[in-house]
Short mmCIF file of C-alpha atoms in Angstrom, two decimals:
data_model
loop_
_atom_site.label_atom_id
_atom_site.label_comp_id
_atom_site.label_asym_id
_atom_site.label_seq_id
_atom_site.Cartn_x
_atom_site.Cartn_y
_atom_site.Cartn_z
CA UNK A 9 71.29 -39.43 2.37
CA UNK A 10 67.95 -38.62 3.65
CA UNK A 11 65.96 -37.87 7.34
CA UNK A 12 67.39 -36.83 10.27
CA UNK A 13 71.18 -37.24 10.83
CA UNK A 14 71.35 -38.75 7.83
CA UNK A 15 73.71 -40.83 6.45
CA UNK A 16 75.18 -42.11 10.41
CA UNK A 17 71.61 -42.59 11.37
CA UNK A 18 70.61 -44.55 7.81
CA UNK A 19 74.22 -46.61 7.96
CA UNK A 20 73.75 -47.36 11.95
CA UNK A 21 70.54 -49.17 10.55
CA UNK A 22 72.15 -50.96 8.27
CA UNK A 23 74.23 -52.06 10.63
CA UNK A 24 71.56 -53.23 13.17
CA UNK A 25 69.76 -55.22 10.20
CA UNK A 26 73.02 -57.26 9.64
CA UNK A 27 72.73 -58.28 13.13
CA UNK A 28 69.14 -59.46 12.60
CA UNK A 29 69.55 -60.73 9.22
CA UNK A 30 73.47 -61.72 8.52
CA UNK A 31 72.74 -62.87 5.26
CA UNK A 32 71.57 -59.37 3.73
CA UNK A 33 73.93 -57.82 1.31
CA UNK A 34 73.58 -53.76 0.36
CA UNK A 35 73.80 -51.93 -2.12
CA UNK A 36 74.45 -48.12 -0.67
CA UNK A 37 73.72 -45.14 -2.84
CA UNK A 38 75.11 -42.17 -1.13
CA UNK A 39 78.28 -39.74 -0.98
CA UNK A 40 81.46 -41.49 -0.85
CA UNK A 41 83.42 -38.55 1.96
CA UNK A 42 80.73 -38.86 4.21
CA UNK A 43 79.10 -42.51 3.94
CA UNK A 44 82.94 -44.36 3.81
CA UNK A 45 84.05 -43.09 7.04
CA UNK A 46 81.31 -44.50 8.45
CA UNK A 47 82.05 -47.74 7.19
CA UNK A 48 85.35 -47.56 8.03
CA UNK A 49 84.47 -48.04 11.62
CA UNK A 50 81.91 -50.61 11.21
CA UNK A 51 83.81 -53.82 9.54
CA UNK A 52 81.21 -56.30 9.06
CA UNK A 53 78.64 -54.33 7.56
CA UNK A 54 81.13 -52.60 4.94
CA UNK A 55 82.31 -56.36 3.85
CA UNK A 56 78.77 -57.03 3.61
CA UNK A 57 77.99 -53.23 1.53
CA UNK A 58 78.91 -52.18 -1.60
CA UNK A 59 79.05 -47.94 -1.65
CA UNK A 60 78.20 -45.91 -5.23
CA UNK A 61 78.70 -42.94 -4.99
CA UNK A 62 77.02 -39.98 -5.94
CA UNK A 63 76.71 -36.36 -5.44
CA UNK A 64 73.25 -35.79 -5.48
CA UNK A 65 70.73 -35.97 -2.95
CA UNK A 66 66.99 -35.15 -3.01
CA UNK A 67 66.10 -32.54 -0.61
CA UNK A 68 63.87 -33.24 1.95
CA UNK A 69 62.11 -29.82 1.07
CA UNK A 70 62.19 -30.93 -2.37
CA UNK A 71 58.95 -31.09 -4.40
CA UNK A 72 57.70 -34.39 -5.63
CA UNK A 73 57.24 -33.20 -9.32
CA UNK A 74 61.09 -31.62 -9.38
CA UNK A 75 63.17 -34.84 -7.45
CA UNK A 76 61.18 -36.74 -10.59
CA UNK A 77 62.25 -34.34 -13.59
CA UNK A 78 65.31 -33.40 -12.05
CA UNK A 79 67.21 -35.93 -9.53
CA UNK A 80 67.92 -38.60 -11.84
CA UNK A 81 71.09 -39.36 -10.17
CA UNK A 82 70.57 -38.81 -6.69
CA UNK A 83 71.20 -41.25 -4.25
CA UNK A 84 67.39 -42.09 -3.81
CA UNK A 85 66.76 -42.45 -7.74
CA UNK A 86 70.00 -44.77 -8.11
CA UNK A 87 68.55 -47.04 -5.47
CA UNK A 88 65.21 -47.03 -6.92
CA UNK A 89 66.63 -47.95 -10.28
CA UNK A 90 68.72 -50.73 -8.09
CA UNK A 91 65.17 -52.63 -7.31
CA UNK A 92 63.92 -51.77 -10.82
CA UNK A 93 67.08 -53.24 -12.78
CA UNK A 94 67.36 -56.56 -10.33
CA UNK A 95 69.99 -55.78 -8.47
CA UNK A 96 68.44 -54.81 -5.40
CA UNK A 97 65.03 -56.66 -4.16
CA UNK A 98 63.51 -53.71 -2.21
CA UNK A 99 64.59 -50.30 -1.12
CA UNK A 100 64.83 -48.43 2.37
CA UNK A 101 65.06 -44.35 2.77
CA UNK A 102 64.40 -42.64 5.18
CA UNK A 103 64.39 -39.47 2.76
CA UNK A 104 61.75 -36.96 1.12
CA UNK A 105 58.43 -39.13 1.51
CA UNK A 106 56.95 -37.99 -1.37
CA UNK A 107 59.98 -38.28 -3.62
CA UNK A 108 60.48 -41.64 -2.74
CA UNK A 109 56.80 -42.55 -3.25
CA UNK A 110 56.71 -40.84 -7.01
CA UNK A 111 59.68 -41.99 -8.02
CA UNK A 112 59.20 -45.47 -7.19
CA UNK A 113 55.73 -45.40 -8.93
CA UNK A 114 57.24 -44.08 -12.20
CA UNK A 115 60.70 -46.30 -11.96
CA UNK A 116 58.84 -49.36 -10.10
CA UNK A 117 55.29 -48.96 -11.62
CA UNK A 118 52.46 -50.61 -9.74
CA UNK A 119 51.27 -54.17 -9.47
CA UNK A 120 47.90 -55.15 -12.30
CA UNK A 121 44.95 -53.83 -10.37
CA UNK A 122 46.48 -51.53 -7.69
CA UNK A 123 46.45 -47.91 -8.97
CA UNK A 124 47.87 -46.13 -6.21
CA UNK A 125 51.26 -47.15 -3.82
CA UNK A 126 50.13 -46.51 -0.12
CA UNK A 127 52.39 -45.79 2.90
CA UNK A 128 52.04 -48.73 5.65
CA UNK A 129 53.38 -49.40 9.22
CA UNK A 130 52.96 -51.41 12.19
CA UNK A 131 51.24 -50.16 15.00
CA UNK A 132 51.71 -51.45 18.56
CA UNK A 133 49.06 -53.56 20.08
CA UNK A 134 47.26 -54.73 23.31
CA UNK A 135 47.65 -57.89 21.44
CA UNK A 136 50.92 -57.56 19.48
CA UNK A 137 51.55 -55.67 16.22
CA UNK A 138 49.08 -54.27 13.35
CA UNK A 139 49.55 -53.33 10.27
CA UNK A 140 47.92 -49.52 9.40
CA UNK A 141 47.83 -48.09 5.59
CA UNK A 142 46.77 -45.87 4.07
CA UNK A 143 49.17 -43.23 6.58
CA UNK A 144 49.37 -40.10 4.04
CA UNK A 145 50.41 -41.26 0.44
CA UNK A 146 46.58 -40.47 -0.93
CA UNK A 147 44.79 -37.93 0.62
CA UNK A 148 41.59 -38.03 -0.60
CA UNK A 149 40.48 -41.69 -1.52
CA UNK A 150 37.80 -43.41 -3.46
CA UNK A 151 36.59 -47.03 -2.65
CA UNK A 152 38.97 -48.37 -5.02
CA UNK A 153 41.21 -47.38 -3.18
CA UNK A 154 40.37 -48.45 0.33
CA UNK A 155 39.42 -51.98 -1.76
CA UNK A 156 43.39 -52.06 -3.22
CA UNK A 157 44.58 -51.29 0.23
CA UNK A 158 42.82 -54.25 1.71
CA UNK A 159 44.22 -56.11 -0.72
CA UNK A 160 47.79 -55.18 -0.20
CA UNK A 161 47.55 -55.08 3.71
CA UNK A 162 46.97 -58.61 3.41
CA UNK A 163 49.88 -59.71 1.38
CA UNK A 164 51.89 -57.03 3.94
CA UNK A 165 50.63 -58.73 7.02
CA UNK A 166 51.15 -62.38 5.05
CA UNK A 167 54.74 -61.80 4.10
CA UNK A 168 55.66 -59.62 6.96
CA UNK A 169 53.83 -60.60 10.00
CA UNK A 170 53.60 -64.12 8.66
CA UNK A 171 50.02 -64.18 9.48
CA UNK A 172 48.61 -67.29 7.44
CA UNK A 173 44.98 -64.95 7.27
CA UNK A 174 44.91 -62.17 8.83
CA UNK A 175 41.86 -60.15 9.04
CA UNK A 176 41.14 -56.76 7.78
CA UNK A 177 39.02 -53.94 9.17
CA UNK A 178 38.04 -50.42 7.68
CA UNK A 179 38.47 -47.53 9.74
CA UNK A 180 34.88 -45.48 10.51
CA UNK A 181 33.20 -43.57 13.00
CA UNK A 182 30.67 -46.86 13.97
CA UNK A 183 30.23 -50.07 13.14
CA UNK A 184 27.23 -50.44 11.80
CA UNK A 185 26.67 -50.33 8.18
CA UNK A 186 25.10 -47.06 7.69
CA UNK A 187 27.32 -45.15 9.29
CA UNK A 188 30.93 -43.44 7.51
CA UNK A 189 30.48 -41.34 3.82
CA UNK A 190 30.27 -43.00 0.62
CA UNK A 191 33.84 -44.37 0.10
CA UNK A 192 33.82 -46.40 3.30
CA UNK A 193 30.41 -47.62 2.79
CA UNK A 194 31.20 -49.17 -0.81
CA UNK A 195 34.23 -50.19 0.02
CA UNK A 196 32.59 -52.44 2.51
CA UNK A 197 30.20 -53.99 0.22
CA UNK A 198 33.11 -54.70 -1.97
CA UNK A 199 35.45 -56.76 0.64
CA UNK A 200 31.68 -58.25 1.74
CA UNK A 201 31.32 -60.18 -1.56
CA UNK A 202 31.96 -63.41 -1.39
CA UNK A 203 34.14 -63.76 -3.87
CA UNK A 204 36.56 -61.58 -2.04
CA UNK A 205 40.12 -62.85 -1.11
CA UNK A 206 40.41 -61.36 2.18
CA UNK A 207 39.39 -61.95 5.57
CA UNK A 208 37.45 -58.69 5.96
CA UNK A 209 36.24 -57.97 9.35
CA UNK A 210 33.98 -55.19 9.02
CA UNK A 211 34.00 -51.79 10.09
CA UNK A 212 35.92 -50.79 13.35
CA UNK A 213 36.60 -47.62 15.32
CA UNK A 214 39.57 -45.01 16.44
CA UNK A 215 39.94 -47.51 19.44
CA UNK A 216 40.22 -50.73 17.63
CA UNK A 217 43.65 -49.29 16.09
CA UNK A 218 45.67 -50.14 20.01
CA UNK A 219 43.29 -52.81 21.23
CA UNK A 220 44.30 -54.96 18.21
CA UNK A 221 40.64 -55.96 17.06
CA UNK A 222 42.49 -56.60 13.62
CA UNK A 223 45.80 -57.38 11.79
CA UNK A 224 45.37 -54.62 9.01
CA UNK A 225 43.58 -51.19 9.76
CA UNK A 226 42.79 -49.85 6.22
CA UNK A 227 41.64 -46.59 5.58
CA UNK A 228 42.60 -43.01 3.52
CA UNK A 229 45.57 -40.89 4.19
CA UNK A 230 43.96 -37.85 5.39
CA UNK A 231 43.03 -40.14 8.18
CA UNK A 232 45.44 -42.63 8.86
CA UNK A 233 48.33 -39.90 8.92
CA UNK A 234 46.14 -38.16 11.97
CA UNK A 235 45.38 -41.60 13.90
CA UNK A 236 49.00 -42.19 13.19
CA UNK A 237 50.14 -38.80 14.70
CA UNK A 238 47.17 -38.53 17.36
CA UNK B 16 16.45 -41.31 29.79
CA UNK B 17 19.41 -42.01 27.42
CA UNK B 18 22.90 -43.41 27.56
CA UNK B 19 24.78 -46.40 30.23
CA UNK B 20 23.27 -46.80 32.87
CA UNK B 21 20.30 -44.22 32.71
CA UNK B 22 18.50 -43.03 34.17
CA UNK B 23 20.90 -42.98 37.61
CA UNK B 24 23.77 -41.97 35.70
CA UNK B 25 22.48 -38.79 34.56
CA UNK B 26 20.69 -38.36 37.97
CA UNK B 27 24.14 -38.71 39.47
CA UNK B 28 25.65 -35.81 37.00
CA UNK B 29 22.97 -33.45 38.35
CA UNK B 30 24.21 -33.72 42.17
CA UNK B 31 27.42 -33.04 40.79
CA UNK B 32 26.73 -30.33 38.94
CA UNK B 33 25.02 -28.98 41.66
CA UNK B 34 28.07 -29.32 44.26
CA UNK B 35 29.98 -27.07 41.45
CA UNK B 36 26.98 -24.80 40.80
CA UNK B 37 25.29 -24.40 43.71
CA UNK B 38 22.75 -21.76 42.33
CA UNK B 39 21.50 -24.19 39.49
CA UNK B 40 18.04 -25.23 38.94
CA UNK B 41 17.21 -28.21 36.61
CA UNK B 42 14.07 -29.28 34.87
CA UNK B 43 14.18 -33.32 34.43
CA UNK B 44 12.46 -34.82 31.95
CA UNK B 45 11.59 -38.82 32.38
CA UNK B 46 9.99 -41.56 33.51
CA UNK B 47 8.07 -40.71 37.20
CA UNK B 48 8.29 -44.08 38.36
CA UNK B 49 12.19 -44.25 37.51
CA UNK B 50 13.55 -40.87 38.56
CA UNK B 51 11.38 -39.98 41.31
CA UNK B 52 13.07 -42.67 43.80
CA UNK B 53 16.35 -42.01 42.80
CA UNK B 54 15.87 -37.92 43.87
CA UNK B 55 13.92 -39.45 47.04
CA UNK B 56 17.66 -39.74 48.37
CA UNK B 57 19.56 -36.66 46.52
CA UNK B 58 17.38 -33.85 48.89
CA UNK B 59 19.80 -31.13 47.70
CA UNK B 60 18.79 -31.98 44.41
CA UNK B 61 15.53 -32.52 44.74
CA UNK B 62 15.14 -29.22 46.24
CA UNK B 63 17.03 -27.50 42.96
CA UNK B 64 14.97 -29.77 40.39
CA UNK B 65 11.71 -29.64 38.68
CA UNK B 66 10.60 -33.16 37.60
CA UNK B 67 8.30 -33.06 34.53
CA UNK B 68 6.89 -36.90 33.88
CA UNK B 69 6.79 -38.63 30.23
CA UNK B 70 6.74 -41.96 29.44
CA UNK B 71 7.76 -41.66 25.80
CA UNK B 72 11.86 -42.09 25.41
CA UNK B 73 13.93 -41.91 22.52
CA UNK B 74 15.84 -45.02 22.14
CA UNK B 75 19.79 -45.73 21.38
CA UNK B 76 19.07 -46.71 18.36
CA UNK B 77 16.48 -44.85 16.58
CA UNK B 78 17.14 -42.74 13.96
CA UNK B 79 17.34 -39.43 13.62
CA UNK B 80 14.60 -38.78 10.87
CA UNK B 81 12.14 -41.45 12.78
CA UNK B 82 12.65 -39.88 16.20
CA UNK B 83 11.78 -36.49 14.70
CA UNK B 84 8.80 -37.28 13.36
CA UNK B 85 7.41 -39.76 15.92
CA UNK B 86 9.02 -39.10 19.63
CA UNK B 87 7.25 -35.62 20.11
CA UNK B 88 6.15 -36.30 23.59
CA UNK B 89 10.07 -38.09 24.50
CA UNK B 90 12.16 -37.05 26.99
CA UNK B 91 14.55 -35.57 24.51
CA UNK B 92 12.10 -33.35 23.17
CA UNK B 93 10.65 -31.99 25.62
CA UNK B 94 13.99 -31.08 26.85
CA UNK B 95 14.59 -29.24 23.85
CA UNK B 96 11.27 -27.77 23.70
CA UNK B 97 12.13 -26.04 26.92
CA UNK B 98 15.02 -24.37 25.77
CA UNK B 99 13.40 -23.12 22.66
CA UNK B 100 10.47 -22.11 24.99
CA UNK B 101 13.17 -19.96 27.51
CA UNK B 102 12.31 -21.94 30.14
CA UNK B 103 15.64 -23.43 30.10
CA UNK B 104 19.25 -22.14 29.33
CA UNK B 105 20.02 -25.24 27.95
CA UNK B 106 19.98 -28.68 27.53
CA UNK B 107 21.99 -32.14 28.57
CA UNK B 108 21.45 -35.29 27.12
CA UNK B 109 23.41 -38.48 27.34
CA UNK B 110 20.74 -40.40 24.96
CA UNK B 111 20.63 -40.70 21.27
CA UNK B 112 23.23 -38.27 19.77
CA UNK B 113 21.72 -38.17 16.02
CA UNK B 114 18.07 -37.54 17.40
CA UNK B 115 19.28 -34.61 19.28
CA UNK B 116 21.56 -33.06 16.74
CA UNK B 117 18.31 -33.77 14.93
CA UNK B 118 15.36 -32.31 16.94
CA UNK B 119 17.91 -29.52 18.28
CA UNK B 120 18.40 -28.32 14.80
CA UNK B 121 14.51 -28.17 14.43
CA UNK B 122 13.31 -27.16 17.56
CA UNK B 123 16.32 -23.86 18.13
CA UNK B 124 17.37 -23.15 14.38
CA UNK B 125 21.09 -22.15 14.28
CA UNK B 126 22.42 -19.02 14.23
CA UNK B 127 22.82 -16.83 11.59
CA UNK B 128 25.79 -17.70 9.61
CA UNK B 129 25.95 -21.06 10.73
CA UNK B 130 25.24 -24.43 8.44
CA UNK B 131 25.34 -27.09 10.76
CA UNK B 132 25.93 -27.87 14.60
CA UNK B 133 29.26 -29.68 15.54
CA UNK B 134 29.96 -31.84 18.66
CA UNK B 135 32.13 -30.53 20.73
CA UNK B 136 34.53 -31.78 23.56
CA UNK B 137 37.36 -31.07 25.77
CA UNK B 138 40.28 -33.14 25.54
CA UNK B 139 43.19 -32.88 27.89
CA UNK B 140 46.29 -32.10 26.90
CA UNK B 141 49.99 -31.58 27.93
CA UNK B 142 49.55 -27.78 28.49
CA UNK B 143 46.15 -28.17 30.32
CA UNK B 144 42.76 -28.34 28.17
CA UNK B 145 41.74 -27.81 24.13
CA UNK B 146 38.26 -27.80 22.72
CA UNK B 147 37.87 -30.13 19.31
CA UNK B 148 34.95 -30.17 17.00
CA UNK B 149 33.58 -31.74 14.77
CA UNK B 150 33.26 -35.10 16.48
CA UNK B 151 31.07 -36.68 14.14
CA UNK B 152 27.95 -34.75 13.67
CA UNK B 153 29.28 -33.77 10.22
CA UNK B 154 31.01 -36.92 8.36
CA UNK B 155 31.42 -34.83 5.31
CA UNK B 156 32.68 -31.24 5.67
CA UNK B 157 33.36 -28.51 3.04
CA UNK B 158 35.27 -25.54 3.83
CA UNK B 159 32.84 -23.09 4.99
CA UNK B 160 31.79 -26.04 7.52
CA UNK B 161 35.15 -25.78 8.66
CA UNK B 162 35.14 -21.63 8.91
CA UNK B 163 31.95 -22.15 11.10
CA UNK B 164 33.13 -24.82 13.39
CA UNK B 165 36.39 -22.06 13.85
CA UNK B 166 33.81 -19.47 14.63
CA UNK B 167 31.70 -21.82 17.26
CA UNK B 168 34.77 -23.28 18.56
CA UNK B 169 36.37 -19.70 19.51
CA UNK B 170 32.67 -18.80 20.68
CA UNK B 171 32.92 -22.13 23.30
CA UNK B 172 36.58 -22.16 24.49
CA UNK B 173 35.99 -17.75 25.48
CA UNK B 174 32.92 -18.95 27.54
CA UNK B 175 33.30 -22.38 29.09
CA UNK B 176 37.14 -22.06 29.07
CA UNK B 177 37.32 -18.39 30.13
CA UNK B 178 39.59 -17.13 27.55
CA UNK B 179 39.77 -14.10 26.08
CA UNK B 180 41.62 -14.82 22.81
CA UNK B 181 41.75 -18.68 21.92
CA UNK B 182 44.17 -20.04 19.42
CA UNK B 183 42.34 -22.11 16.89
CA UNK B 184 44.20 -24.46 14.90
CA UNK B 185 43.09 -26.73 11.76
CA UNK B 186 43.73 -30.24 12.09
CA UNK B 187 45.72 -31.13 8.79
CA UNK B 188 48.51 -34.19 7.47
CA UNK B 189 51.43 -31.17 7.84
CA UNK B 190 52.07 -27.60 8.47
CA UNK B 191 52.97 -26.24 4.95
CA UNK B 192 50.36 -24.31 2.90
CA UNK B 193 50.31 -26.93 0.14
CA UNK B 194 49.54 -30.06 2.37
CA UNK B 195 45.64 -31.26 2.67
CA UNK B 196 42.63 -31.82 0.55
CA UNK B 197 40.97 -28.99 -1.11
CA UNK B 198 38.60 -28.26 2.17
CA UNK B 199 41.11 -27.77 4.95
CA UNK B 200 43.25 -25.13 2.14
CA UNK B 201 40.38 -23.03 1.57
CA UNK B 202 39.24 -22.97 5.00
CA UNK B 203 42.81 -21.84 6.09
CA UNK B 204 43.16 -19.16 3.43
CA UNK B 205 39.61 -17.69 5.32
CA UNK B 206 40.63 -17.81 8.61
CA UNK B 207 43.97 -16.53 7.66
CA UNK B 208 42.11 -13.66 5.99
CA UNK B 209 43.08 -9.75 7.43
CA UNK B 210 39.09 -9.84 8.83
CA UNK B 211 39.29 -12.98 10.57
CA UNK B 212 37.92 -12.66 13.78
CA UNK B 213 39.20 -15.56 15.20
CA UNK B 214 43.12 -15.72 16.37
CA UNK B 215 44.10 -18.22 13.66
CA UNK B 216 47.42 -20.31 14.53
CA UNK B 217 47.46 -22.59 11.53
CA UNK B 218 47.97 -26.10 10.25
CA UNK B 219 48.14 -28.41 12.94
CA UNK B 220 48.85 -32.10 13.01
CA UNK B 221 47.43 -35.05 15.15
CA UNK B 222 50.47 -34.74 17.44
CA UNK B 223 49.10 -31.38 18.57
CA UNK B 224 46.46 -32.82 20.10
CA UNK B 225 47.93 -33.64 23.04
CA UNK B 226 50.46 -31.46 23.19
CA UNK B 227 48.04 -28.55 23.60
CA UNK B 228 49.49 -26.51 20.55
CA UNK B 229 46.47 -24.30 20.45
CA UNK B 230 43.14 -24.01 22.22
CA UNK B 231 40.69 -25.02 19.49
CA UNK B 232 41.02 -27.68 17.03
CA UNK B 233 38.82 -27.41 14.36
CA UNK B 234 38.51 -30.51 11.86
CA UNK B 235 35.78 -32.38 9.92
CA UNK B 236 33.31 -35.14 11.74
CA UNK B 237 34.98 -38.35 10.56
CA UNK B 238 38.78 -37.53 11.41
CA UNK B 239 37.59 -36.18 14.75
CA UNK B 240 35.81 -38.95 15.41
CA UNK B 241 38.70 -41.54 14.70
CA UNK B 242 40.95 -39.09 16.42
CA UNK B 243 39.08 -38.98 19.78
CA UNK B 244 38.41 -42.66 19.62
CA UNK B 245 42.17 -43.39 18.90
#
């Protein structure tokens, strides 16, 4: 029920991932007068859908803190309770950001070792697609942080990209390895170790993001959401 | 005697400059035996410029605290020595950009109110062209950072754009009040105060960039760096 001209826009999705994947079944959480007729007209994907209904929807002005006190059956909490229960094996909205990211972390809780969920997308390449996280979950991050996004970009870019092992670089302002503040600097050290799982690249630059030097760009969401929007 | 290519790069900016300024006069500072030939076929320029011979350079990658100390007959410093001195308006250097942020500091002291110098550039944009600073002097900013780069930026964009009122946005994840690290909120609630000199347009996001929302964006070193770079 969320983000813009929602639900035609979130159902003519659906519809287009049937296409690319006709063995996906859905599970739609939304209200029944304005998500059936939409259906109606597209047979395939409604024999492939099951609708619940509900009445509530989180706002997309809605505080974080409120959709999670207060929205326990809207459409986005239902779905989120969908992945939680087993009955669903991941969730799309295109809804309130924020909502969607605290009440998945409550419902969904996070994996041992990761203490924060991150938002990640693919960015266009000179060489093909990268992956790009953190893009504005965590505004202010620690090296933990950066370290636990590493981590997860590489499982992304594993299962999604199907990139065998991809490398991983950390967003700076220079290569070398005095430059960036604190966070960026032990964060390096960390995915330097040689015990580390990943492929870690190094450090790389604002124009590293198009030209594809890596597979995953990590870095916090103050600055990944500007890169992203820049 | 710094940056690609020097020292017939920089050579070549001077007999531009002087094709747009004709009433110019430079001071060089450099290597004799390396400049000298070059101006043997600018006349023009050889006629406007004052050639001052050193052998000492500061090189790409010193740093900052070593070139202070040490390169006090360089290039770079002498430059700087003859702005501090009046004998130049100013100074432009494509060398070493920590040694000169450096040595500048020293040598001409900021102004009064003012923490710490910013780099500065003009990007072009849908609407024509903004000024954005920091670039990366300042990795780390606090608010009043911030306020001062607002101040300096408004200072730049009335003299080298010619306008009499800039807009001066802050560069920021969203629009609302609430969005952003502690830094960016407190430096908006100043500039939003009643005896804010500056004409303060707000939040901006990395979008506005290019779009030419306002005609200052003000931000701290590291996201300005990625941003310009990306």
């Amino acid at each position: 029920m969320g983000g813009d001209r929602a639900p035609a826009m979130v159902v003519r999705g659906l519809d287009l991932a049937l296409v690319r994947h006709p063995d996906t079944r859905f599970l739609i959480f939304g209200v029944e007068g304005q998500v059936a007729p939409l259906l109606a007209n597209l047979p395939k994907l409604a024999q492939a859908a099951t609708l619940h209904h509900t009445d509530e929807v989180v706002l997309d002005d809605a505080k974080p803190s409120q959709a999670l006190r207060t929205a326990r059956q809207s459409s986005m909490r239902l779905a989120i309770d969908a992945v939680a229960d087993g009955r669903a094996d991941g969730i799309v909205s295109a809804g309130n950001t924020g909502a969607l990211m605290a009440m998945a972390k409550i419902a969904l809780k996070m994996l041992p070792g990761i203490d924060r969920p991150a938002i990640a997308s693919f960015f266009p390449t000179q060489r093909g697609e990268s992956v790009m996280l953190d893009l504005g979950a965590n505004i202010e991050c620690d090296a933990d942080n950066l370290v636990q996004f590493a981590l997860m970009g590489d499982a992304f870019a594993r299962s999604v990209l199907g990139l065998t092992q991809p490398t991983i670089g950390l967003l700076n302002v220079g290569s070398e390895d005095l430059k960036g503040h604190d966070a960026v600097r032990a964060a390096a050290t960390q995915l330097r170790a040689e015990n580390s799982p990943i492929r870690f690249f190094g450090f790389i630059e604002g124009n590293d993001i198009a030209a594809g030097t890596v597979d995953v760009i990590v870095t916090d969401g103050f600055t990944g959401n500007v890169a992203l929007k820049t």
